[in-house]
PDB file of C-alpha atoms in Angstrom:
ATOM      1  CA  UNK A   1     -78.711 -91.748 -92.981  1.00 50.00           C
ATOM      2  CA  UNK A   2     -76.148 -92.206 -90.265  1.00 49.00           C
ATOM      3  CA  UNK A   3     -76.490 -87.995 -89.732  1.00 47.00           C
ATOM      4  CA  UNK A   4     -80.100 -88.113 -89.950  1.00 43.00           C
ATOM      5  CA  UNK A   5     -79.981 -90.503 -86.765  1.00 39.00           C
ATOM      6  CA  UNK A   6     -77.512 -88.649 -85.529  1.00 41.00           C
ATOM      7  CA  UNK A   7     -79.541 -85.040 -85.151  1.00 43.00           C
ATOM      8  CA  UNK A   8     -82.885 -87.115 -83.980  1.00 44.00           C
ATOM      9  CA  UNK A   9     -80.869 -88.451 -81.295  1.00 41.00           C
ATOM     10  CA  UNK A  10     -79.455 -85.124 -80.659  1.00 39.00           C
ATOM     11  CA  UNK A  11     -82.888 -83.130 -80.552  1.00 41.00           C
ATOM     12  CA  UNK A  12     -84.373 -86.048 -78.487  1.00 45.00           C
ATOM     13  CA  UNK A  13     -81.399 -85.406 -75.731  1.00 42.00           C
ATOM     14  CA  UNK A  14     -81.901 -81.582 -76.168  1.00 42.00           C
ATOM     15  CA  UNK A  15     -85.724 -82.227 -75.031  1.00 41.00           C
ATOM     16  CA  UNK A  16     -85.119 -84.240 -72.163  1.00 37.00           C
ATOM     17  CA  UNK A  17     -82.574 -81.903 -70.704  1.00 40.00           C
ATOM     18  CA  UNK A  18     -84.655 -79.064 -71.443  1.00 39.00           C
ATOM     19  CA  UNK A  19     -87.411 -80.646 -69.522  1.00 40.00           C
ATOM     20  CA  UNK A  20     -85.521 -82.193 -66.955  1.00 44.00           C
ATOM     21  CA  UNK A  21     -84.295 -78.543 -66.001  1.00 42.00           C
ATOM     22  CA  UNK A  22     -87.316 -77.006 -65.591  1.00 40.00           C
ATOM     23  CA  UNK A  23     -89.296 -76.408 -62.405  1.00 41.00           C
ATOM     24  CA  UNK A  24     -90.121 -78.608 -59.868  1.00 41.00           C
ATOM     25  CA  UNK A  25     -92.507 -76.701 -57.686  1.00 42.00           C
ATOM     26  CA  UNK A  26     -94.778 -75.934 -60.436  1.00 52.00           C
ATOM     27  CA  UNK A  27     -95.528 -79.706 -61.112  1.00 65.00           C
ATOM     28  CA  UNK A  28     -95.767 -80.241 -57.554  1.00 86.00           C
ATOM     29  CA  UNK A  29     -98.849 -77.698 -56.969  1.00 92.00           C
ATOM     30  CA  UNK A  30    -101.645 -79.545 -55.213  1.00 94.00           C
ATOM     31  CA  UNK A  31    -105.335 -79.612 -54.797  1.00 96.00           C
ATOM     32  CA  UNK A  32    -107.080 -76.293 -52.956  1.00 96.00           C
ATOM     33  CA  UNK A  33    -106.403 -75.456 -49.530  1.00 96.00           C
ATOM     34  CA  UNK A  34    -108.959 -74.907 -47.463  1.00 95.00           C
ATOM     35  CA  UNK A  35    -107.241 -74.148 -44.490  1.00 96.00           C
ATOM     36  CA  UNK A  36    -108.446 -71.220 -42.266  1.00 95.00           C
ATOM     37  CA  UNK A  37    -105.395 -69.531 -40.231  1.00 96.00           C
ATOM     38  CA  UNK A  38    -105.809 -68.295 -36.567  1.00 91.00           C
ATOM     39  CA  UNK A  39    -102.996 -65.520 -36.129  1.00 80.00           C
ATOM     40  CA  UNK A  40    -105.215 -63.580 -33.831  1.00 88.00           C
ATOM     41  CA  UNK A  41    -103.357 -63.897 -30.615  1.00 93.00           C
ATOM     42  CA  UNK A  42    -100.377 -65.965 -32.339  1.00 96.00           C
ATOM     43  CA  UNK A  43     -98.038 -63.953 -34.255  1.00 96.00           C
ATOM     44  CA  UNK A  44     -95.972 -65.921 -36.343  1.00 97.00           C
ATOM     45  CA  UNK A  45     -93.707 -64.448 -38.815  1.00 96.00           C
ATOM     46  CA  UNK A  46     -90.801 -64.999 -40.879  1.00 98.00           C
ATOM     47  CA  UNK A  47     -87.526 -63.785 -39.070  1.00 98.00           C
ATOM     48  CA  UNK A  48     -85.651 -60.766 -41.062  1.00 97.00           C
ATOM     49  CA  UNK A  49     -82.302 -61.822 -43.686  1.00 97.00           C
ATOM     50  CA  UNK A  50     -83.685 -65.294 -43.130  1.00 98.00           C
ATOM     51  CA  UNK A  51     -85.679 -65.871 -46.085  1.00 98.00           C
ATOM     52  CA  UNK A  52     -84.567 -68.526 -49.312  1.00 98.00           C
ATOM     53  CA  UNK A  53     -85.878 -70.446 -51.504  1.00 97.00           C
ATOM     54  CA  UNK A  54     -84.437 -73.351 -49.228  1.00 97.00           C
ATOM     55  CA  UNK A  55     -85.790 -72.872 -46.110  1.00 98.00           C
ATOM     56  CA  UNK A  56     -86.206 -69.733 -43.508  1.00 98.00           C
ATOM     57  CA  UNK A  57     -86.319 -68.658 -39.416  1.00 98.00           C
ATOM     58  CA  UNK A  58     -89.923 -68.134 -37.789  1.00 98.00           C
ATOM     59  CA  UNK A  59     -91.346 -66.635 -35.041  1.00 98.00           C
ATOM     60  CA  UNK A  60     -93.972 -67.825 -32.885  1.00 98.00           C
ATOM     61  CA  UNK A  61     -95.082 -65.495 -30.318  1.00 97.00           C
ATOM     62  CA  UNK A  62     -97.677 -66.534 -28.000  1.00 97.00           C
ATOM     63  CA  UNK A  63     -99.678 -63.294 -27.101  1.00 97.00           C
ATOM     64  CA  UNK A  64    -102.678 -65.247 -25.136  1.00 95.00           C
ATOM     65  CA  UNK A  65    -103.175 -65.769 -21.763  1.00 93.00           C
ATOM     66  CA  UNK A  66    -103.230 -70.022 -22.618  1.00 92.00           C
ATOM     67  CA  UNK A  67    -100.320 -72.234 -23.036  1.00 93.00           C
ATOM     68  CA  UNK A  68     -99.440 -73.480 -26.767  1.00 94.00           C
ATOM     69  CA  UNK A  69     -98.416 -76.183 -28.027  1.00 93.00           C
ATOM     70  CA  UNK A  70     -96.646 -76.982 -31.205  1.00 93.00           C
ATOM     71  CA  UNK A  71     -94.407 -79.704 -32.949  1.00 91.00           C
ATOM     72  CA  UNK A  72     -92.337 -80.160 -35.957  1.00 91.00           C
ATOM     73  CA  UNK A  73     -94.776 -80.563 -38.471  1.00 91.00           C
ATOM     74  CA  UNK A  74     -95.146 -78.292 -41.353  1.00 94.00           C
ATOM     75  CA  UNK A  75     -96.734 -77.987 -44.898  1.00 96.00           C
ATOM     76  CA  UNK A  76     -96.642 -75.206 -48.086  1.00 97.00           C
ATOM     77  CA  UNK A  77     -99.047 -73.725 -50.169  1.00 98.00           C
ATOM     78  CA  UNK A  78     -98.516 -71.619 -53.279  1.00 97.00           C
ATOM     79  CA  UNK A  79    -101.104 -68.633 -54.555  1.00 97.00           C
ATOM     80  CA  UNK A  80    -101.962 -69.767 -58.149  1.00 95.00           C
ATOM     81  CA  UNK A  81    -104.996 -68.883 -59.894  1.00 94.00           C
ATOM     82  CA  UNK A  82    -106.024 -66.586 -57.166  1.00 96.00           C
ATOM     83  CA  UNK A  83    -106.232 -69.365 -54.511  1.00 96.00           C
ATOM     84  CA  UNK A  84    -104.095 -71.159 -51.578  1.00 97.00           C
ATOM     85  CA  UNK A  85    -102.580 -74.357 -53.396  1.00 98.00           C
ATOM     86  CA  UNK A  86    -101.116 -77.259 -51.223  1.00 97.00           C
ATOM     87  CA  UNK A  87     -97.462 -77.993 -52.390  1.00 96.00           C
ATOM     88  CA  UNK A  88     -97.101 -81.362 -52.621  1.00 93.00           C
ATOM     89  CA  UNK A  89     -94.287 -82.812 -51.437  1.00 90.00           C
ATOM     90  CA  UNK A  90     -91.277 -84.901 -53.385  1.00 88.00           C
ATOM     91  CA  UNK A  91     -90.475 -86.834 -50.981  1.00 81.00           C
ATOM     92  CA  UNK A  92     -92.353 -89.159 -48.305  1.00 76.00           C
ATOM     93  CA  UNK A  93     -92.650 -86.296 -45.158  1.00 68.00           C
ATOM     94  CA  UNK A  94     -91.890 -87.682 -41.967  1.00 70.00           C
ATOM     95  CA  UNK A  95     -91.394 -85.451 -38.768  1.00 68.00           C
ATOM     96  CA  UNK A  96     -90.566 -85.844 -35.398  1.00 71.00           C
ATOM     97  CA  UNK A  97     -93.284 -86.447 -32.752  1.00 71.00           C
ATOM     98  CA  UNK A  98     -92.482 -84.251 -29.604  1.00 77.00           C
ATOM     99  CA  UNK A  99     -95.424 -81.386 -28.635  1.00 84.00           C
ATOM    100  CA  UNK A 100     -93.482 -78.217 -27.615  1.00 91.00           C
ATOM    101  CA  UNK A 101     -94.929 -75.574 -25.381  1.00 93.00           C
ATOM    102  CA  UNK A 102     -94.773 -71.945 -25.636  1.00 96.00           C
ATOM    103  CA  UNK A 103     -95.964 -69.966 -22.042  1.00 95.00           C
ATOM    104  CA  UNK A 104     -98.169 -66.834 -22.900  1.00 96.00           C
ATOM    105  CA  UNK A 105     -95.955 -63.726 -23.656  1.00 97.00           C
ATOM    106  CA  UNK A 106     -93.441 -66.194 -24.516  1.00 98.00           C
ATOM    107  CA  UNK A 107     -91.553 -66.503 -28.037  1.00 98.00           C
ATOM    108  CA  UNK A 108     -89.658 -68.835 -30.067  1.00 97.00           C
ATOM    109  CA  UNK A 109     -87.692 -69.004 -33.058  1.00 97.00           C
ATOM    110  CA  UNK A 110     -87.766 -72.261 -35.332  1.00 96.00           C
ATOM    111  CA  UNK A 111     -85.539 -72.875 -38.009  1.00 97.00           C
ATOM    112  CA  UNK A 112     -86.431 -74.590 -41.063  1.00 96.00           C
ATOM    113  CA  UNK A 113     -85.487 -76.101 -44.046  1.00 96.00           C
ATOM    114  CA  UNK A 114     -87.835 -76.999 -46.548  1.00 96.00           C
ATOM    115  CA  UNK A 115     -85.760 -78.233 -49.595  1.00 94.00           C
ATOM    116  CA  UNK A 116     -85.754 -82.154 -48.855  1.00 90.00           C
ATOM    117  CA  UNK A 117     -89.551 -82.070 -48.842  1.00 92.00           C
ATOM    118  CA  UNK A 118     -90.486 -79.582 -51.087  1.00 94.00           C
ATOM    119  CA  UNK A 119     -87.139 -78.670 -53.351  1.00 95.00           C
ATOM    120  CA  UNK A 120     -85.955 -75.274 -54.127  1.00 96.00           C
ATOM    121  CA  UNK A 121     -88.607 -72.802 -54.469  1.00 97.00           C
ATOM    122  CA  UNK A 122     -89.376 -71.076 -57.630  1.00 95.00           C
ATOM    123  CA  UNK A 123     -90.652 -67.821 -57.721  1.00 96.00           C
ATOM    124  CA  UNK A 124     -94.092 -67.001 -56.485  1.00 97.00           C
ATOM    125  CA  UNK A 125     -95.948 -66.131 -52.631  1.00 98.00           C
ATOM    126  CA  UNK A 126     -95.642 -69.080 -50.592  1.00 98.00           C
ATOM    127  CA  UNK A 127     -97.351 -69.738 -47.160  1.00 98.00           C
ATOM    128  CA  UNK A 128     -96.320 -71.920 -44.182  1.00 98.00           C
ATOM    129  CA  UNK A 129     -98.627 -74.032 -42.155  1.00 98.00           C
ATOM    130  CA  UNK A 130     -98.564 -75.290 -38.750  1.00 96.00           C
ATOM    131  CA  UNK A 131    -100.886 -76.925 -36.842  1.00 94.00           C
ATOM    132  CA  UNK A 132    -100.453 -75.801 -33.895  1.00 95.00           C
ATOM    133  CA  UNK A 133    -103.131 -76.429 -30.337  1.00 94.00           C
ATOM    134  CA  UNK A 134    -104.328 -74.386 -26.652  1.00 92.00           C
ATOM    135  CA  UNK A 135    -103.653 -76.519 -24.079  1.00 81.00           C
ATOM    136  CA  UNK A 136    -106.301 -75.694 -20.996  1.00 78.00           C
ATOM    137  CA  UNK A 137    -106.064 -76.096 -17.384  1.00 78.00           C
ATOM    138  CA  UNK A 138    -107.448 -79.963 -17.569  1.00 82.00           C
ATOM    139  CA  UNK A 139    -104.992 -80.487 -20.071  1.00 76.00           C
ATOM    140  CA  UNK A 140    -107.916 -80.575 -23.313  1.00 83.00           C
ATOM    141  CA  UNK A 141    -106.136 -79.816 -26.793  1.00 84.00           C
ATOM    142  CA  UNK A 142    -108.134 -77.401 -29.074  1.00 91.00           C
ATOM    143  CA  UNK A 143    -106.159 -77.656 -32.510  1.00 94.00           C
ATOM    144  CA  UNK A 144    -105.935 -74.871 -35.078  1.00 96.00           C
ATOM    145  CA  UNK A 145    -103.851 -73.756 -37.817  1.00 97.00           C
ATOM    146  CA  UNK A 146    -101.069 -70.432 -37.991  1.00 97.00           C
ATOM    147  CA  UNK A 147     -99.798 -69.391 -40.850  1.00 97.00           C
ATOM    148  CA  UNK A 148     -97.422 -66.833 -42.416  1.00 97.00           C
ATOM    149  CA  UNK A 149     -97.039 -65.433 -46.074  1.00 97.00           C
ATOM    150  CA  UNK A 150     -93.988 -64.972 -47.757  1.00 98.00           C
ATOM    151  CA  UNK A 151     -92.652 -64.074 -51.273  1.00 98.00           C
ATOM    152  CA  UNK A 152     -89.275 -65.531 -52.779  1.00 97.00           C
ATOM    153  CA  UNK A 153     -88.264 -63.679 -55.989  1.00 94.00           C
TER     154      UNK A 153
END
């Protein structure tokens, strides 16, 4: 009897490690995004050797003729079932508030890590969002969304 309790107790450990081990990300897929991306005079891309399943160094180069203006704020999406997923995140997201500006024919690079929000990555194709606005003359926002693709394996 006291082996009998012994391998149930066993097995029921085995499971919960097993499951406890396995992949965050894929629990964390979201509903549908939605989203439509605007890279047509924004180029933003995902700097070379960068790339982990922890985070990665982007681009942003402004090839308009208006001032843009971006902040910290970020979200992921996964491709699954032949559509853009949100990634939800597993912890409360919180980002700084300031509202950058990039001059036209200007560049930047932004670094960033994505693990505290979203975990390690599994793999799969990923894409980053930023909201992201054109400031005009008088100073009027018009918001918008850039976005780049990228594959961890």
């Amino acid at each position: 009897m006291r082996k009998m309790a012994m391998i149930i107790f066993l097995c029921i450990i085995s499971i919960l490690i097993i499951t406890g081990c396995t992949s965050e990300v894929q629990s964390n897929i979201g509903d549908i995004s939605n989203i439509e991306i605007y890279n047509n005079d924004i180029m933003f891309y995902v700097k070379d050797d960068t790339l982990s399943n922890s985070g990665a160094t982007f681009l942003i180069e402004n090839n308009s003729d208006t001032i843009l203006g971006y902040g910290e704020s970020y979200h992921l999406e996964k491709y699954h079932n032949d559509s853009w997923h949100f990634l939800n995140t597993i912890t409360d997201a919180t980002f700084n508030v300031p509202l950058w500006s990039l001059n036209p024919d200007e560049n930047t690079e932004i670094t960033i890590n994505w693990e505290n929000f979203y975990g390690i990555l599994d793999s799969g194709n990923y894409r980053i969002v930023k909201d992201v606005s054109f400031v005009d003359k008088e100073g009027t926002l018009e918001n918008f969304y850039i976005g780049v693709e990228f594959t961890i394996e």
